[in-house]
XYZ file of N, CA, C and O in Angstrom:
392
model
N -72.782 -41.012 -19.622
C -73.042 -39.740 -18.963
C -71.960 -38.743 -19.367
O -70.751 -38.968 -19.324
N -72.428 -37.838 -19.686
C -71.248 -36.517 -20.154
C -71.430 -35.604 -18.829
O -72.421 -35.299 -18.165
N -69.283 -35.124 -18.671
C -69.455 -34.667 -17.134
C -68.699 -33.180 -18.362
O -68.330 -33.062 -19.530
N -68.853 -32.198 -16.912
C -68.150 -31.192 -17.777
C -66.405 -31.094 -17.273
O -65.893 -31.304 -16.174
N -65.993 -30.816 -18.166
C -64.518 -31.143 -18.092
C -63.946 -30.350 -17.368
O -64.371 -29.204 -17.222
N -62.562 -30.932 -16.600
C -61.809 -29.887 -15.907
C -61.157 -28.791 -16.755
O -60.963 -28.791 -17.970
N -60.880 -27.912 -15.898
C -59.822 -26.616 -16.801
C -58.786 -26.925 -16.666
O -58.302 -27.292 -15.596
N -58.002 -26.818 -18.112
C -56.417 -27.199 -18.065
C -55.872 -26.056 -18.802
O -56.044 -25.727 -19.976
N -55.031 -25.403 -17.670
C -53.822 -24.558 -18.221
C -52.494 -24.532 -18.402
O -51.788 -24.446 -17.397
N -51.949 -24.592 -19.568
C -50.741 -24.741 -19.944
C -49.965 -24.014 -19.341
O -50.317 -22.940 -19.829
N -48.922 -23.685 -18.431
C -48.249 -22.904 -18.137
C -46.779 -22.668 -18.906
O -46.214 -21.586 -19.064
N -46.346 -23.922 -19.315
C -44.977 -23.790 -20.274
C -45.135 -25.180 -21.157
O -45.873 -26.123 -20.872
N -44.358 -25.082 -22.169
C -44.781 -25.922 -23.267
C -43.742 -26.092 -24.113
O -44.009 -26.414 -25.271
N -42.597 -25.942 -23.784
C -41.182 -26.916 -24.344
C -40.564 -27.626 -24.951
O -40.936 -28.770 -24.687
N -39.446 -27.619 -25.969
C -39.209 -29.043 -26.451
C -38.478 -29.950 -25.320
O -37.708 -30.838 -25.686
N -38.684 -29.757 -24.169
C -38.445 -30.470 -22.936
C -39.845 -31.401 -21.993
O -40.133 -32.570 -21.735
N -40.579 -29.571 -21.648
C -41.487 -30.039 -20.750
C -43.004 -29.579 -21.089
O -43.180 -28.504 -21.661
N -43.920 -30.273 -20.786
C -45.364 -29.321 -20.847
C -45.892 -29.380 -19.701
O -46.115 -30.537 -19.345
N -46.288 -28.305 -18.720
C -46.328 -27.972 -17.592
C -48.270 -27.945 -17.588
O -48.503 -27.245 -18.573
N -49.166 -28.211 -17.193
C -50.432 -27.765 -17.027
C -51.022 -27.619 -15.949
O -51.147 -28.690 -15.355
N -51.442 -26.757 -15.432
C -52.538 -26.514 -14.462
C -53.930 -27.117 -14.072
O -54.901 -26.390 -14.284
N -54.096 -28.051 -13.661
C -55.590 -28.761 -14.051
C -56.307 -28.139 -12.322
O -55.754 -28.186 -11.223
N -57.762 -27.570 -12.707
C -58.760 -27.272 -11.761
C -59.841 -28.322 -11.754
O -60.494 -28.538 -12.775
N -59.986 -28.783 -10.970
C -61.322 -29.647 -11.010
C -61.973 -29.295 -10.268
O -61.759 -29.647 -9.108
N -63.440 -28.155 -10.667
C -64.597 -28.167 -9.745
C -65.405 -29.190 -9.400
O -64.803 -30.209 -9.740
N -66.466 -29.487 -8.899
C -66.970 -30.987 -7.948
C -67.621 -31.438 -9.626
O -67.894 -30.502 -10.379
N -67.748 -32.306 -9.921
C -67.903 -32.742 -10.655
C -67.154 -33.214 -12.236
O -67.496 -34.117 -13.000
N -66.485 -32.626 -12.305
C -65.535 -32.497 -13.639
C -64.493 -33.473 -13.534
O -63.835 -33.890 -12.581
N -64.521 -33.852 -15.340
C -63.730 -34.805 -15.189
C -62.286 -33.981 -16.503
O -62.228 -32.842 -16.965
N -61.147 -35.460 -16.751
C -60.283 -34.928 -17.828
C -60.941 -35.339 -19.192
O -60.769 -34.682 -20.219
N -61.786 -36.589 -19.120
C -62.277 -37.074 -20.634
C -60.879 -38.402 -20.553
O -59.882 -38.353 -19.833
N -61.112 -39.065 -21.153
C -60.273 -40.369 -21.221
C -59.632 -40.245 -21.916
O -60.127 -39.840 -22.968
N -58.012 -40.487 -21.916
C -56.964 -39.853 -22.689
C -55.775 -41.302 -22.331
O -55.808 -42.093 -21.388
N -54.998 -41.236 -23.259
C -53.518 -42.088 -22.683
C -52.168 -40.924 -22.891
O -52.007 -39.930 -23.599
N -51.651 -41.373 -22.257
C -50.316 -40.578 -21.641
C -49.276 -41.021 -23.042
O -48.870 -42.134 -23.376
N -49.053 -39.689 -23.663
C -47.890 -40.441 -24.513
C -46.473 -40.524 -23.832
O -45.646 -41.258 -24.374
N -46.201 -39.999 -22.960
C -44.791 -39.446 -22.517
C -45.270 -39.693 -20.912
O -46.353 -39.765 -20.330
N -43.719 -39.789 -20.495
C -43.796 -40.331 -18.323
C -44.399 -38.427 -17.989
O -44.186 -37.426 -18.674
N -44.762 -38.498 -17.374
C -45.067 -37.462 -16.504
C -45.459 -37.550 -14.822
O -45.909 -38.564 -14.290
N -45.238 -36.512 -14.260
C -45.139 -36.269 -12.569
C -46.524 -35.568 -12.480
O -46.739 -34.685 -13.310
N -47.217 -35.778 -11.822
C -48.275 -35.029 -10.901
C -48.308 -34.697 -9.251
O -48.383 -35.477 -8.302
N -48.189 -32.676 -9.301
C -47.752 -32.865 -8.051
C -49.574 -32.032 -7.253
O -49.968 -30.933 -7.645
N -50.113 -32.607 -6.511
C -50.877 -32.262 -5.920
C -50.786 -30.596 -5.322
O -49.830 -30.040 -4.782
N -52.100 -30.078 -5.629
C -51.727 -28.644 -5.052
C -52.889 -28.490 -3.649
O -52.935 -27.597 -2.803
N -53.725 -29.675 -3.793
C -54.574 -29.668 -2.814
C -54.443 -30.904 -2.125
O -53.638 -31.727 -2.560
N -55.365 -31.243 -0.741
C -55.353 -32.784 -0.366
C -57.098 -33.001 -0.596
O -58.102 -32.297 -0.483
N -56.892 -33.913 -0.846
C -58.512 -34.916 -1.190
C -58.524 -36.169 -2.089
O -57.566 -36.942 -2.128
N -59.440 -36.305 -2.676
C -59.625 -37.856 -3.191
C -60.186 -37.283 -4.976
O -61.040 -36.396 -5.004
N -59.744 -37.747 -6.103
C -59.726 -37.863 -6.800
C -59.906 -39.335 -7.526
O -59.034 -40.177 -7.308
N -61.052 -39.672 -8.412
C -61.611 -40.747 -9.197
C -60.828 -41.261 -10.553
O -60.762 -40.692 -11.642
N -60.272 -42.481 -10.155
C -59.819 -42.823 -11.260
C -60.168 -43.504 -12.155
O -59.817 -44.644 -11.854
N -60.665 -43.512 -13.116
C -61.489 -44.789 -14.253
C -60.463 -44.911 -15.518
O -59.941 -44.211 -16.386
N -60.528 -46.477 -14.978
C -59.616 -47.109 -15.968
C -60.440 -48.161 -16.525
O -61.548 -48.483 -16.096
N -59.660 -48.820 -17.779
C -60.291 -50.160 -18.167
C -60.416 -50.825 -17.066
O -61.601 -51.117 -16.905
N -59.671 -51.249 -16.127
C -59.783 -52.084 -15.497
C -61.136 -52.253 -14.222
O -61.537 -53.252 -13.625
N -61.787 -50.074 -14.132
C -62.688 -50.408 -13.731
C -62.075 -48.821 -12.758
O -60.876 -48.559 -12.857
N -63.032 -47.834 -11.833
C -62.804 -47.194 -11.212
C -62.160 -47.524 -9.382
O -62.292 -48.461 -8.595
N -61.502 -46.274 -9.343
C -60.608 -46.211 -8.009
C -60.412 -45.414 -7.484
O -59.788 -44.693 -8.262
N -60.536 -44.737 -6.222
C -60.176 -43.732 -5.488
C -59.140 -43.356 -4.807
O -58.777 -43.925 -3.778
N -58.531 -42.295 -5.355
C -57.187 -42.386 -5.277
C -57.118 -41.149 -3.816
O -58.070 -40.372 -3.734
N -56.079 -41.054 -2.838
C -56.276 -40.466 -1.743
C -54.845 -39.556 -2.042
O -53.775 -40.143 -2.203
N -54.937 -38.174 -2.093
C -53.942 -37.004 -2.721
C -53.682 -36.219 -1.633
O -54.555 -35.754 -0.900
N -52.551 -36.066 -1.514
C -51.830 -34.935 -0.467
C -51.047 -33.955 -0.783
O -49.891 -34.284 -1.048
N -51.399 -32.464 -0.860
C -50.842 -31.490 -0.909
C -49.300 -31.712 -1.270
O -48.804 -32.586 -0.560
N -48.429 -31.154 -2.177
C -46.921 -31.397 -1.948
C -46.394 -33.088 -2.263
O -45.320 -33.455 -2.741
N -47.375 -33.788 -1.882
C -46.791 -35.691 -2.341
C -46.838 -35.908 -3.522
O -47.972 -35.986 -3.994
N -45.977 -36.040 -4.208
C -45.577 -35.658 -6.204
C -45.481 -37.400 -6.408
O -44.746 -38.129 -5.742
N -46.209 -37.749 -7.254
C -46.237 -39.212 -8.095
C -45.802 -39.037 -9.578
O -45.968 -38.045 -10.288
N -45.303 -40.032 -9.839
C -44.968 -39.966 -11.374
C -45.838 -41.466 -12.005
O -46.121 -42.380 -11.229
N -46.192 -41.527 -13.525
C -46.426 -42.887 -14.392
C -45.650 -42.503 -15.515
O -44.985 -41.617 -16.052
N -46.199 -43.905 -15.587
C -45.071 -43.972 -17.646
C -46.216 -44.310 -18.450
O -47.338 -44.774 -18.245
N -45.147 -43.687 -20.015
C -46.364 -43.013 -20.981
C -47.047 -44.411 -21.154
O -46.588 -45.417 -20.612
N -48.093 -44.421 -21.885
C -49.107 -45.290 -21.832
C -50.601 -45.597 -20.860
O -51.588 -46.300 -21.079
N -50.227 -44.746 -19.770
C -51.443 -44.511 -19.075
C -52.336 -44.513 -19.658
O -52.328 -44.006 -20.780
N -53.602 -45.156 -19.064
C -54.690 -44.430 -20.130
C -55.847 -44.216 -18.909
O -55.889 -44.969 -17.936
N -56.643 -43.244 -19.073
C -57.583 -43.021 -17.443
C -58.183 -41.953 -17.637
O -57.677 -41.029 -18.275
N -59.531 -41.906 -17.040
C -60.167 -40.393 -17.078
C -60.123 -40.340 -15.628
O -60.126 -41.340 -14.909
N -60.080 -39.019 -15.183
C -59.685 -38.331 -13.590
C -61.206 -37.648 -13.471
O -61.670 -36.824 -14.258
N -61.798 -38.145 -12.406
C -63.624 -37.586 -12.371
C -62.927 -37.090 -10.575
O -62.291 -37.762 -9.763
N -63.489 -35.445 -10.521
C -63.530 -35.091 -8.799
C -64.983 -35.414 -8.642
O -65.756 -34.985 -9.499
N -65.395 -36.057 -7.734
C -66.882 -36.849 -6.937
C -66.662 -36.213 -5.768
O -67.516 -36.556 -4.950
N -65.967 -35.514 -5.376
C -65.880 -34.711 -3.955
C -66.525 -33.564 -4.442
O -66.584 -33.159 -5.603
N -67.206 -32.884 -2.976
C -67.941 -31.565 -2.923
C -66.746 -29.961 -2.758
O -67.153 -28.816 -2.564
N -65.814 -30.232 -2.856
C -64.798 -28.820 -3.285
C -63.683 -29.282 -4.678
O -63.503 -30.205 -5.474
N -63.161 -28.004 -4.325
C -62.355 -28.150 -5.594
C -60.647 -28.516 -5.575
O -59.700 -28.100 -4.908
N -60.806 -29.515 -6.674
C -58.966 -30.282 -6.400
C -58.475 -29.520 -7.526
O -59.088 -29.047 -8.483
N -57.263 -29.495 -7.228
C -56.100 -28.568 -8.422
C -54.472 -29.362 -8.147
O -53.861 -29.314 -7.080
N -54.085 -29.951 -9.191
C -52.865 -30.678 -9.318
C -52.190 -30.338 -10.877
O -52.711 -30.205 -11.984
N -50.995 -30.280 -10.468
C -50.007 -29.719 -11.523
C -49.433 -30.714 -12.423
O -48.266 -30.908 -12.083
N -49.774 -31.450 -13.465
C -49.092 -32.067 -14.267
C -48.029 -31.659 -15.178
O -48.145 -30.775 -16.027
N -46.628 -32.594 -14.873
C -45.427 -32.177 -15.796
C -44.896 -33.255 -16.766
O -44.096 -34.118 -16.406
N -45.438 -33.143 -18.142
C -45.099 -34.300 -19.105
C -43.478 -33.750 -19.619
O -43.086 -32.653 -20.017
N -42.711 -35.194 -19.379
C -41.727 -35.051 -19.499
C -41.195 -35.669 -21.259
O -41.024 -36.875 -21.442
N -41.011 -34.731 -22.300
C -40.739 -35.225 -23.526
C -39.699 -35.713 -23.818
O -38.751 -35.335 -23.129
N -39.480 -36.465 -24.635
C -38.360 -36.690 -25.080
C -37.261 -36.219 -25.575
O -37.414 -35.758 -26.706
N -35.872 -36.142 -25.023
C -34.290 -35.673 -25.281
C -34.316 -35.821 -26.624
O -34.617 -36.927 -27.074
N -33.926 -34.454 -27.739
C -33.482 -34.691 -29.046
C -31.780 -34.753 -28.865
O -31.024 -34.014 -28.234
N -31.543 -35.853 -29.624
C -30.247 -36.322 -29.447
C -29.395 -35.201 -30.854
O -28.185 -35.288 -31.064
């Protein structure tokens, strides 16, 4: 099934950090991707957001302001199955040039 994708806006883009804006209207997903680098996601809304992984989908329960971090290698598509719209701020954290 093809969903239509969330909107992702870059807000800063760094040899530090890449900052994005992600909107998810009811239905939209990210498309299945792996994480090269750790990054933080900080919720800008509260609701439930779909997680599909290899291992199989999960519903993840999000609170306004409650900031999570993973390490790179993630791999997951993010589907909103809720009837409004979720918006969470992802901050990929790159790697220190020495």
């Amino acid at each position: 099934m093809t969903r239509t994708p969330a909107t992702a806006t870059v807000q800063i883009d760094n040899e530090r950090v890449r900052v994005t804006e992600w909107r998810f209207a009811p239905g939209t997903e990210t498309g299945w991707h792996v994480h090269p680098v750790d990054y933080v996601v900080v919720p800008m809304t509260t609701g439930e957001l779909v997680l599909e992984t290899v291992e199989g989908a999960v519903t993840n329960e999000l609170t306004a302001g409650v900031s999570y971090t993973r390490i790179a290698g993630s791999e997951h598509n993010v589907l909103n199955a809720a009837d409004t719209e979720f918006v969470f701020v992802e901050i990929e954290l790159k790697p220190a040039e020495l």
